[in-house]
Amino acid sequence: MSFSPVKKDRASKVVIEQIKNAVKKGDFLPGDKLPPERDLAKQFSLSRGVVREAISVLESKGIVEVKPGIGVFLVDNEQEQLFDLFNSLLRNEDSSLIELLELRQSIESQAAYYAAERRSESELYKIKKAMDKLEYCFEQGKVAAQEDFEFHMAIAEASHNSMMVHTLRLISDHIINGLYEAGADALKIPGQDKIALDQHKDIYLAIKDADPELARKAVITHLDSIKTYKNALEKNK
């Protein structure tokens, strides 16, 4: 069998979903060996790092067993038990995105506050440049996960708080994956991409105008908006 290419906008979560569907169709049975990582990456049209992350998540939840030097195997459970594990994992993935947004809100709103107080002209230029790249991606109808992350990292760096910068870098893979998923969902809602771009512009302008409180509130509004449409989409599934 073969898997379908996965756009980066849904990243590791969809890798997990497609493996689940392959098991459901009987392409893989409990105890079977999965294709090598490089083959999966090619079929999904993703980097090996994303596939590796998906396999790591599946292993942590007891869905696959990784045998070094041999391969990755589905656990030899009853098929129904495997489905229960997959479903539980995917529900938790949705919850994890909300938790990630809450963490980002607490860190990034304060980073924006301090950036509005402390940023230099060169740092403001870097934030503007990141926003311009973000706007270009929106205009092209693309999911701008990496560009979005660079925008928020530029703000964190302008906060002159090394611990905030370090924390965001530590969880950068989680943030980028979350941005892929949130960006893909935004494209499903007419006008949501323009709303998101306007919200980024509001954050930038507040920092440019040296208004710390407005910058903080702009970040909170932006991340609240993502949580709102994520919850709405989940209810409509």
XYZ file of N, CA and C in Angstrom:
711
model
N 0.844 -1.185 0.000
C 0.000 0.000 0.000
C 0.880 1.235 0.000
N 0.264 2.381 -0.234
C 1.014 3.632 -0.187
C 0.188 4.673 0.534
N 0.877 5.615 1.181
C 0.215 6.712 1.859
C 0.119 7.895 0.916
N -0.769 8.841 1.234
C -0.931 10.046 0.426
C 0.004 11.127 0.936
N 0.520 11.972 0.026
C 1.361 13.082 0.485
C 0.602 13.968 1.458
N 1.305 14.442 2.463
C 0.690 15.297 3.478
C 1.275 16.683 3.376
N 0.426 17.690 3.255
C 0.899 19.062 3.295
C 1.359 19.374 4.706
N 2.384 20.223 4.815
C 2.941 20.524 6.118
C 1.949 21.215 7.041
N 0.839 21.725 6.461
C -0.111 22.458 7.286
C -0.779 21.567 8.327
N -0.643 20.232 8.214
C -1.264 19.372 9.210
C -0.238 18.480 9.882
N 0.947 18.429 9.330
C 2.118 17.834 9.961
C 1.889 16.480 10.612
N 2.509 16.292 11.792
C 2.588 14.960 12.387
C 1.226 14.364 12.737
N 0.253 15.220 13.025
C -1.075 14.708 13.384
C -1.681 13.906 12.240
N -1.495 14.380 11.013
C -2.073 13.683 9.879
C -1.290 12.422 9.543
N 0.000 12.422 9.825
C 0.773 11.187 9.682
C 0.135 10.107 10.552
N -0.193 10.480 11.786
C -0.826 9.541 12.714
C -2.196 9.121 12.194
N -2.961 10.081 11.683
C -4.296 9.765 11.163
C -4.223 8.801 9.980
N -3.245 9.020 9.093
C -3.145 8.141 7.928
C -2.700 6.737 8.314
N -1.818 6.632 9.282
C -1.409 5.303 9.754
C -2.611 4.598 10.385
N -3.405 5.348 11.143
C -4.617 4.775 11.731
C -5.557 4.260 10.644
N -5.755 5.070 9.594
C -6.655 4.662 8.512
C -6.134 3.442 7.767
N -4.803 3.343 7.640
C -4.215 2.169 6.980
C -4.488 0.904 7.784
N -4.438 1.036 9.108
C -4.757 -0.104 9.981
C -6.235 -0.453 9.851
N -7.069 0.578 9.797
C -8.517 0.362 9.688
C -8.874 -0.379 8.402
N -8.169 -0.038 7.306
C -8.441 -0.681 6.020
C -7.820 -2.076 5.913
N -6.998 -2.438 6.880
C -6.371 -3.745 6.842
C -5.063 -3.787 6.093
N -4.549 -2.599 5.704
C -3.254 -2.560 5.037
C -2.130 -2.961 5.990
N -2.334 -2.686 7.256
C -1.411 -3.125 8.295
C -2.208 -3.814 9.392
N -1.669 -4.880 9.908
C -2.309 -5.628 10.985
C -1.489 -5.473 12.256
N -2.103 -5.688 13.411
C -1.342 -5.641 14.655
C -0.100 -6.527 14.548
N 1.040 -5.976 14.967
C 2.295 -6.717 14.904
C 3.087 -6.488 13.638
N 2.458 -5.861 12.619
C 3.150 -5.635 11.355
C 4.227 -4.555 11.478
N 5.213 -4.662 10.602
C 6.279 -3.665 10.530
C 5.869 -2.540 9.595
N 6.080 -1.292 10.008
C 5.792 -0.133 9.167
C 6.944 0.105 8.198
N 6.702 0.823 7.096
C 7.789 1.149 6.162
C 8.880 1.958 6.863
N 10.109 1.928 6.324
C 11.194 2.719 6.917
C 10.867 4.205 6.945
N 11.487 4.913 7.866
C 11.245 6.344 8.050
C 11.418 7.135 6.756
N 12.500 6.847 6.008
C 12.741 7.611 4.771
C 11.637 7.361 3.745
N 11.108 6.135 3.699
C 10.025 5.832 2.762
C 8.741 6.541 3.162
N 8.464 6.551 4.461
C 7.276 7.262 4.946
C 7.383 8.750 4.638
N 8.560 9.318 4.879
C 8.757 10.753 4.615
C 8.511 11.069 3.143
N 8.967 10.186 2.253
C 8.778 10.404 0.822
C 7.301 10.313 0.446
N 6.606 9.319 0.993
C 5.187 9.150 0.671
C 4.337 10.294 1.206
N 4.682 10.759 2.409
C 3.925 11.850 3.017
C 4.342 13.220 2.473
N 5.480 13.266 1.750
C 6.055 14.542 1.275
C 6.367 15.467 2.446
N 6.948 14.871 3.481
C 7.341 15.608 4.679
C 8.793 15.310 5.003
N 9.362 16.111 5.874
C 10.726 15.844 6.317
C 10.747 14.608 7.217
N 11.890 13.980 7.294
C 12.026 12.809 8.168
C 11.830 13.206 9.631
N 12.138 14.479 9.948
C 11.960 14.933 11.326
C 10.502 14.897 11.763
N 9.588 15.291 10.856
C 8.156 15.270 11.183
C 7.681 13.829 11.366
N 8.126 12.944 10.446
C 7.750 11.528 10.560
C 8.309 10.947 11.851
N 9.531 11.305 12.171
C 10.166 10.804 13.399
C 9.379 11.253 14.626
N 8.897 12.508 14.582
C 8.101 13.005 15.707
C 6.805 12.205 15.850
N 6.139 11.925 14.714
C 4.896 11.148 14.747
C 5.144 9.755 15.322
N 6.232 9.111 14.886
C 6.565 7.771 15.389
C 6.869 7.831 16.878
N 7.562 8.892 17.295
C 7.888 9.049 18.718
C 6.624 9.175 19.559
N 5.641 9.933 19.042
C 4.368 10.090 19.753
C 3.642 8.745 19.832
N 3.617 8.018 18.704
C 2.958 6.704 18.687
C 3.627 5.743 19.655
N 4.953 5.822 19.731
C 5.677 4.944 20.659
C 5.355 5.299 22.104
N 5.300 6.602 22.399
C 5.040 7.031 23.780
C 3.655 6.613 24.256
N 2.727 6.423 23.306
C 1.357 6.041 23.650
C 1.135 4.533 23.525
N 2.216 3.789 23.275
C 2.095 2.340 23.243
C 1.424 1.789 22.007
N 1.457 2.557 20.897
C 0.822 2.110 19.655
C 1.824 1.380 18.760
N 3.065 1.817 18.804
C 4.111 1.130 18.047
C 5.271 0.791 18.979
N 6.066 -0.149 18.529
C 7.290 -0.514 19.245
C 8.456 -0.293 18.296
N 9.432 0.482 18.739
C 10.617 0.756 17.924
C 11.723 -0.202 18.340
N 12.161 -1.021 17.389
C 13.247 -1.976 17.639
C 14.482 -1.477 16.903
N 15.452 -0.927 17.642
C 16.645 -0.342 17.007
C 17.322 -1.316 16.046
N 17.588 -0.801 14.847
C 18.260 -1.612 13.854
C 17.359 -2.584 13.121
N 16.107 -2.677 13.541
C 15.170 -3.619 12.915
C 14.009 -2.883 12.257
N 13.362 -1.993 13.020
C 12.257 -1.232 12.448
C 11.205 -0.854 13.469
N 10.098 -0.314 12.953
C 8.975 0.128 13.784
C 7.808 -0.832 13.546
N 7.245 -1.343 14.636
C 6.184 -2.336 14.545
C 4.944 -1.871 15.304
N 3.766 -2.115 14.718
C 2.538 -1.921 15.472
C 2.513 -2.915 16.619
N 2.011 -2.491 17.768
C 1.936 -3.427 18.887
C 0.951 -4.543 18.540
N 1.197 -5.683 19.088
C 0.404 -6.870 18.732
C -0.824 -6.981 19.626
N -1.669 -5.928 19.572
C -2.925 -5.917 20.324
C -4.081 -6.283 19.388
N -5.247 -6.463 19.963
C -6.445 -6.616 19.129
C -6.654 -5.305 18.356
N -7.211 -5.421 17.140
C -7.398 -4.234 16.306
C -8.256 -3.187 17.010
N -9.275 -3.606 17.712
C -10.151 -2.661 18.418
C -9.379 -1.895 19.485
N -8.463 -2.590 20.157
C -7.642 -1.919 21.168
C -6.731 -0.875 20.521
N -6.207 -1.208 19.342
C -5.367 -0.255 18.625
C -6.153 1.000 18.259
N -7.393 0.806 17.777
C -8.229 1.954 17.423
C -8.500 2.835 18.640
N -8.743 2.212 19.766
C -8.981 2.977 20.997
C -7.759 3.829 21.342
N -6.565 3.252 21.169
C -5.332 3.982 21.458
C -5.156 5.151 20.487
N -5.422 4.889 19.194
C -5.332 5.956 18.195
C -6.315 7.084 18.503
N -7.556 6.732 18.781
C -8.591 7.747 19.031
C -8.270 8.573 20.265
N -7.791 7.910 21.302
C -7.422 8.621 22.522
C -6.273 9.585 22.251
N -5.298 9.130 21.479
C -4.148 9.967 21.145
C -4.569 11.192 20.355
N -5.413 11.007 19.343
C -5.814 12.132 18.498
C -6.659 13.141 19.266
N -7.482 12.640 20.211
C -8.232 13.579 21.068
C -7.271 14.390 21.922
N -6.256 13.716 22.445
C -5.271 14.409 23.280
C -4.462 15.418 22.482
N -4.220 15.097 21.181
C -3.491 16.024 20.322
C -4.255 17.337 20.193
N -5.581 17.262 20.045
C -6.395 18.474 19.947
C -6.330 19.279 21.243
N -6.394 18.562 22.378
C -6.308 19.232 23.676
C -4.942 19.871 23.863
N -3.900 19.181 23.371
C -2.540 19.690 23.521
C -2.355 21.002 22.777
N -3.026 21.163 21.629
C -2.896 22.409 20.880
C -3.467 23.567 21.679
N -4.597 23.344 22.330
C -5.187 24.393 23.168
C -4.245 24.726 24.325
N -3.660 23.697 24.936
C -2.716 23.925 26.040
C -1.498 24.698 25.555
N -1.033 24.359 24.343
C 0.112 25.071 23.775
C -0.232 26.541 23.550
N -1.442 26.806 23.051
C -1.866 28.191 22.835
C -1.916 28.958 24.150
N -2.359 28.288 25.213
C -2.405 28.938 26.524
C -0.999 29.269 27.021
N -0.059 28.346 26.786
C 1.329 28.600 27.178
C 1.912 29.744 26.367
N 1.683 29.712 25.058
C 2.172 30.783 24.205
C 1.587 32.131 24.634
N 0.314 32.115 24.990
C -0.345 33.365 25.390
C 0.349 33.978 26.602
N 0.674 33.141 27.558
C 1.290 33.658 28.783
C 2.688 34.206 28.531
N 3.455 33.533 27.659
C 4.822 33.974 27.391
C 4.849 35.116 26.379
N 4.160 34.931 25.254
C 4.294 35.869 24.144
C 3.601 37.199 24.390
N 2.553 37.197 25.209
C 1.911 38.482 25.507
C 2.862 39.375 26.315
N 3.593 38.754 27.249
C 4.565 39.521 28.029
C 5.775 39.896 27.193
N 6.156 39.001 26.283
C 7.279 39.323 25.393
C 6.946 40.557 24.560
N 5.706 40.626 24.067
C 5.285 41.788 23.279
C 5.260 43.049 24.138
N 4.825 42.894 25.378
C 4.801 44.023 26.320
C 6.199 44.615 26.462
N 7.186 43.721 26.724
C 8.556 44.205 26.925
C 9.188 44.677 25.613
N 8.805 44.051 24.498
C 9.337 44.486 23.205
C 8.912 45.922 22.909
N 7.674 46.251 23.264
C 7.189 47.621 23.047
C 7.967 48.625 23.889
N 8.471 48.181 25.024
C 9.254 49.054 25.903
C 10.729 49.130 25.504
N 11.269 47.986 25.017
C 12.725 47.858 24.923
C 13.292 47.731 23.514
N 12.466 47.540 22.524
C 12.970 47.214 21.183
C 13.818 48.359 20.621
N 14.810 47.963 19.835
C 15.619 48.933 19.099
C 15.021 49.110 17.705
N 15.535 50.053 16.958
C 15.042 50.260 15.593
C 15.372 49.063 14.703
N 16.534 48.478 14.911
C 16.907 47.310 14.100
C 16.023 46.113 14.437
N 15.638 45.986 15.705
C 14.745 44.894 16.106
C 13.335 45.113 15.559
N 12.905 46.373 15.552
C 11.594 46.690 14.964
C 11.596 46.359 13.469
N 12.699 46.657 12.807
C 12.823 46.344 11.377
C 12.732 44.831 11.161
N 13.346 44.060 12.026
C 13.312 42.597 11.906
C 11.887 42.070 12.074
N 11.145 42.648 13.014
C 9.742 42.249 13.215
C 8.919 42.597 11.973
N 9.152 43.798 11.439
C 8.428 44.233 10.226
C 8.761 43.324 9.044
N 10.014 42.962 8.905
C 10.425 42.091 7.808
C 9.752 40.727 7.914
N 9.667 40.197 9.139
C 8.996 38.915 9.369
C 7.509 39.022 9.043
N 6.915 40.172 9.387
C 5.493 40.374 9.100
C 5.249 40.457 7.596
N 6.166 41.080 6.872
C 6.026 41.183 5.419
C 6.062 39.796 4.767
N 6.937 38.928 5.258
C 7.013 37.554 4.754
C 5.719 36.808 5.053
N 5.191 37.064 6.231
C 3.936 36.454 6.639
C 2.800 36.911 5.719
N 2.765 38.198 5.431
C 1.716 38.753 4.566
C 1.801 38.160 3.160
N 3.013 37.987 2.660
C 3.188 37.410 1.332
C 2.611 35.999 1.267
N 2.865 35.212 2.303
C 2.333 33.844 2.343
C 0.812 33.850 2.383
N 0.232 34.754 3.167
C -1.228 34.865 3.227
C -1.792 35.193 1.841
N -1.128 36.114 1.147
C -1.598 36.511 -0.181
C -1.540 35.358 -1.179
N -0.585 34.442 -0.956
C -0.438 33.284 -1.829
C -1.337 32.120 -1.413
N -2.099 32.301 -0.336
C -2.969 31.249 0.168
C -2.217 30.090 0.776
N -1.016 30.371 1.285
C -0.184 29.330 1.876
C -0.272 29.365 3.397
N -0.021 28.226 4.004
C 0.075 28.166 5.463
C 1.469 28.643 5.839
N 1.534 29.696 6.629
C 2.810 30.364 6.918
C 3.313 30.037 8.314
N 3.473 28.753 8.600
C 3.865 28.356 9.955
C 5.254 28.863 10.330
N 6.233 28.618 9.468
C 7.598 29.047 9.775
C 7.679 30.566 9.847
N 7.026 31.236 8.924
C 7.036 32.702 8.904
C 6.353 33.281 10.143
N 5.266 32.638 10.559
C 4.547 33.062 11.766
C 5.450 32.920 12.987
N 6.132 31.791 13.052
C 7.039 31.547 14.190
C 8.153 32.594 14.213
N 8.708 32.918 13.036
C 9.788 33.902 12.971
C 9.314 35.273 13.445
N 8.067 35.614 13.134
C 7.496 36.886 13.585
C 7.471 36.944 15.112
N 6.951 35.893 15.725
C 6.837 35.892 17.188
C 8.201 35.758 17.873
N 9.146 35.050 17.226
C 10.481 34.963 17.793
C 11.191 36.312 17.719
N 10.962 37.055 16.655
C 11.570 38.383 16.540
C 11.071 39.297 17.654
N 9.820 39.138 18.011
C 9.259 39.920 19.127
C 9.906 39.492 20.440
N 10.030 38.192 20.633
C 10.652 37.686 21.866
C 12.080 38.205 22.007
N 12.811 38.203 20.905
C 14.190 38.701 20.946
C 14.226 40.196 21.272
N 13.220 40.921 20.792
C 13.154 42.362 21.061
C 12.746 42.660 22.497
N 12.254 41.629 23.204
C 11.878 41.826 24.620
C 13.108 41.952 25.507
N 14.258 41.506 25.004
C 15.511 41.501 25.758
C 15.406 40.626 27.014
N 14.558 39.603 26.928
C 14.422 38.642 28.033
C 14.909 37.285 27.510
N 16.108 36.914 27.880
C 16.733 35.702 27.336
C 15.983 34.437 27.722
N 15.335 34.434 28.879
C 14.604 33.242 29.306
C 13.369 33.019 28.445
N 12.699 34.092 28.049
C 11.550 33.962 27.146
C 11.990 33.407 25.795
N 13.097 33.955 25.290
C 13.625 33.491 24.007
C 14.002 32.015 24.104
N 14.689 31.647 25.166
C 15.137 30.262 25.351
C 13.945 29.311 25.449
N 12.917 29.709 26.176
C 11.732 28.859 26.343
C 11.032 28.622 25.009
N 10.860 29.677 24.223
C 10.199 29.529 22.922
C 11.021 28.663 21.983
N 12.337 28.771 22.061
C 13.180 27.916 21.217
C 13.083 26.454 21.638
N 12.977 26.228 22.936
C 12.865 24.858 23.437
C 11.616 24.170 22.901
N 10.538 24.922 22.773
C 9.271 24.326 22.324
C 8.958 24.704 20.872
N 9.985 25.103 20.126
C 9.762 25.599 18.760
C 9.107 24.556 17.857
N 9.506 23.285 17.983
C 8.900 22.243 17.136
C 7.411 22.129 17.403
N 7.029 22.195 18.677
C 5.613 22.124 19.037
C 4.861 23.342 18.499
N 5.487 24.506 18.628
C 4.830 25.727 18.149
C 4.617 25.675 16.641
N 5.649 25.280 15.903
C 5.550 25.257 14.444
C 4.512 24.241 13.986
N 4.510 23.065 14.609
C 3.485 22.075 14.259
C 2.083 22.611 14.558
N 1.951 23.292 15.710
C 0.660 23.890 16.059
C 0.251 24.961 15.069
N 1.232 25.718 14.588
C 0.950 26.762 13.604
C 0.541 26.171 12.262
N 1.144 25.051 11.884
C 0.719 24.373 10.654
C -0.757 23.997 10.747
N -1.112 23.383 11.882
C -2.490 22.918 12.044
C -3.465 24.093 12.126
N -3.114 25.097 12.928
C -3.999 26.258 13.076
C -4.133 27.006 11.757
N -3.026 27.108 11.011
C -3.068 27.802 9.732
C -3.942 27.087 8.727
N -3.856 25.771 8.715
C -4.705 24.987 7.805
C -6.170 25.162 8.155
N -6.467 25.176 9.455
C -7.853 25.367 9.885
C -8.356 26.757 9.520
N -7.474 27.754 9.623
C -7.879 29.127 9.298
C -8.318 29.240 7.840
N -7.646 28.486 6.958
C -7.987 28.536 5.538
C -9.355 27.924 5.234
N -9.877 27.144 6.195
C -11.197 26.544 6.003
C -12.322 27.539 6.303
N -11.980 28.646 6.945
C -12.983 29.620 7.374
C -12.832 30.890 6.540
N -13.810 31.218 5.706
C -13.707 32.402 4.850
C -13.381 33.666 5.642
N -12.331 34.357 5.216
C -11.968 35.610 5.851
C -11.077 35.481 7.070
N -10.874 34.251 7.568
C -10.085 34.083 8.784
C -8.613 34.428 8.549
N -8.115 34.176 7.330
C -6.718 34.499 7.050
C -6.480 36.008 7.117
N -7.450 36.794 6.626
C -7.317 38.258 6.698
C -7.379 38.737 8.148
N -8.256 38.117 8.929
C -8.360 38.470 10.354
C -7.019 38.216 11.039
N -6.425 37.048 10.757
C -5.147 36.687 11.380
C -4.052 37.677 10.983
N -4.025 38.052 9.703
C -3.010 39.008 9.252
C -3.204 40.361 9.932
N -4.447 40.816 10.005
C -4.722 42.094 10.680
C -4.298 42.049 12.146
N -4.479 40.904 12.783
C -4.084 40.776 14.182
C -2.568 40.869 14.340
N -1.835 40.299 13.396
C -0.372 40.413 13.435
C 0.053 41.867 13.222
N -0.640 42.548 12.338
C -0.332 43.957 12.109
C -0.606 44.784 13.363
N -1.676 44.456 14.083
C -1.995 45.164 15.330
C -0.872 44.985 16.352
N -0.340 43.769 16.423
C 0.767 43.503 17.359
C 1.981 44.346 16.970
N 2.303 44.325 15.684
C 3.458 45.097 15.201
C 3.294 46.586 15.476
N 2.116 47.127 15.157
C 1.897 48.574 15.315
C 1.975 48.993 16.781
N 1.481 48.145 17.679
C 1.556 48.470 19.100
C 3.008 48.513 19.565
N 3.821 47.591 19.054
C 5.249 47.600 19.402
C 5.932 48.809 18.777
N 5.587 49.104 17.531
C 6.153 50.278 16.854
C 5.811 51.560 17.603
N 4.562 51.653 18.114
C 4.115 52.853 18.819
C 4.531 52.869 20.282
N 5.321 51.861 20.676
C 5.819 51.780 22.057
C 4.677 51.800 23.074
N 3.654 50.984 22.803
C 2.497 50.872 23.693
C 2.470 49.448 24.273
N 3.129 49.233 25.408
C 3.267 47.886 25.968
C 1.939 47.190 26.247
N 1.003 47.896 26.850
C -0.263 47.270 27.216
C -1.070 46.889 25.976
N -1.059 47.744 24.982
C -1.774 47.430 23.750
C -1.132 46.235 23.040
N 0.191 46.152 23.072
C 0.906 45.028 22.463
C 0.538 43.729 23.164
N 0.512 43.773 24.483
C 0.155 42.582 25.262
C -1.259 42.121 24.916
N -2.197 43.051 24.891
C -3.592 42.712 24.591
C -3.748 42.206 23.157
N -2.966 42.744 22.227
C -3.063 42.324 20.830
C -2.660 40.856 20.667
N -1.634 40.429 21.401
C -1.215 39.023 21.349
C -2.295 38.130 21.956
N -2.846 38.544 23.078
C -3.901 37.759 23.720
C -5.101 37.621 22.790
N -5.497 38.718 22.154
C -6.628 38.682 21.214
C -6.352 37.719 20.071
N -5.144 37.779 19.527
C -4.771 36.917 18.397
C -4.838 35.440 18.776
N -4.242 35.067 19.894
C -4.209 33.655 20.286
C -5.579 33.182 20.769
N -6.357 34.082 21.369
C -7.746 33.745 21.727
C -8.561 33.424 20.482
N -8.302 34.167 19.411
C -9.019 33.952 18.160
C -8.751 32.552 17.616
N -7.510 32.093 17.713
C -7.172 30.747 17.247
C -7.916 29.708 18.077
N -7.915 29.884 19.386
C -8.625 28.933 20.259
C -10.112 28.895 19.915
N -10.682 30.054 19.603
C -12.116 30.119 19.308
C -12.466 29.337 18.056
N -11.715 29.558 16.963
C -12.099 28.842 15.741
C -11.687 27.380 15.783
N -10.649 27.046 16.573
C -10.315 25.629 16.745
C -11.452 24.914 17.457
N -11.966 25.514 18.506
C -13.074 24.907 19.245
C -14.324 24.798 18.377
N -14.577 25.829 17.559
C -15.752 25.808 16.683
C -15.640 24.690 15.659
N -14.463 24.495 15.090
C -14.277 23.446 14.105
C -14.422 22.065 14.738
N -13.935 21.929 15.969
C -14.049 20.640 16.654
C -15.524 20.266 16.901
N -16.324 21.265 17.261
C -17.742 21.018 17.529
C -18.501 20.637 16.270
N -18.000 21.101 15.114
C -18.691 20.835 13.852
C -18.239 19.547 13.168
N -17.298 18.839 13.787
C -16.812 17.590 13.185
C -17.887 16.519 13.246
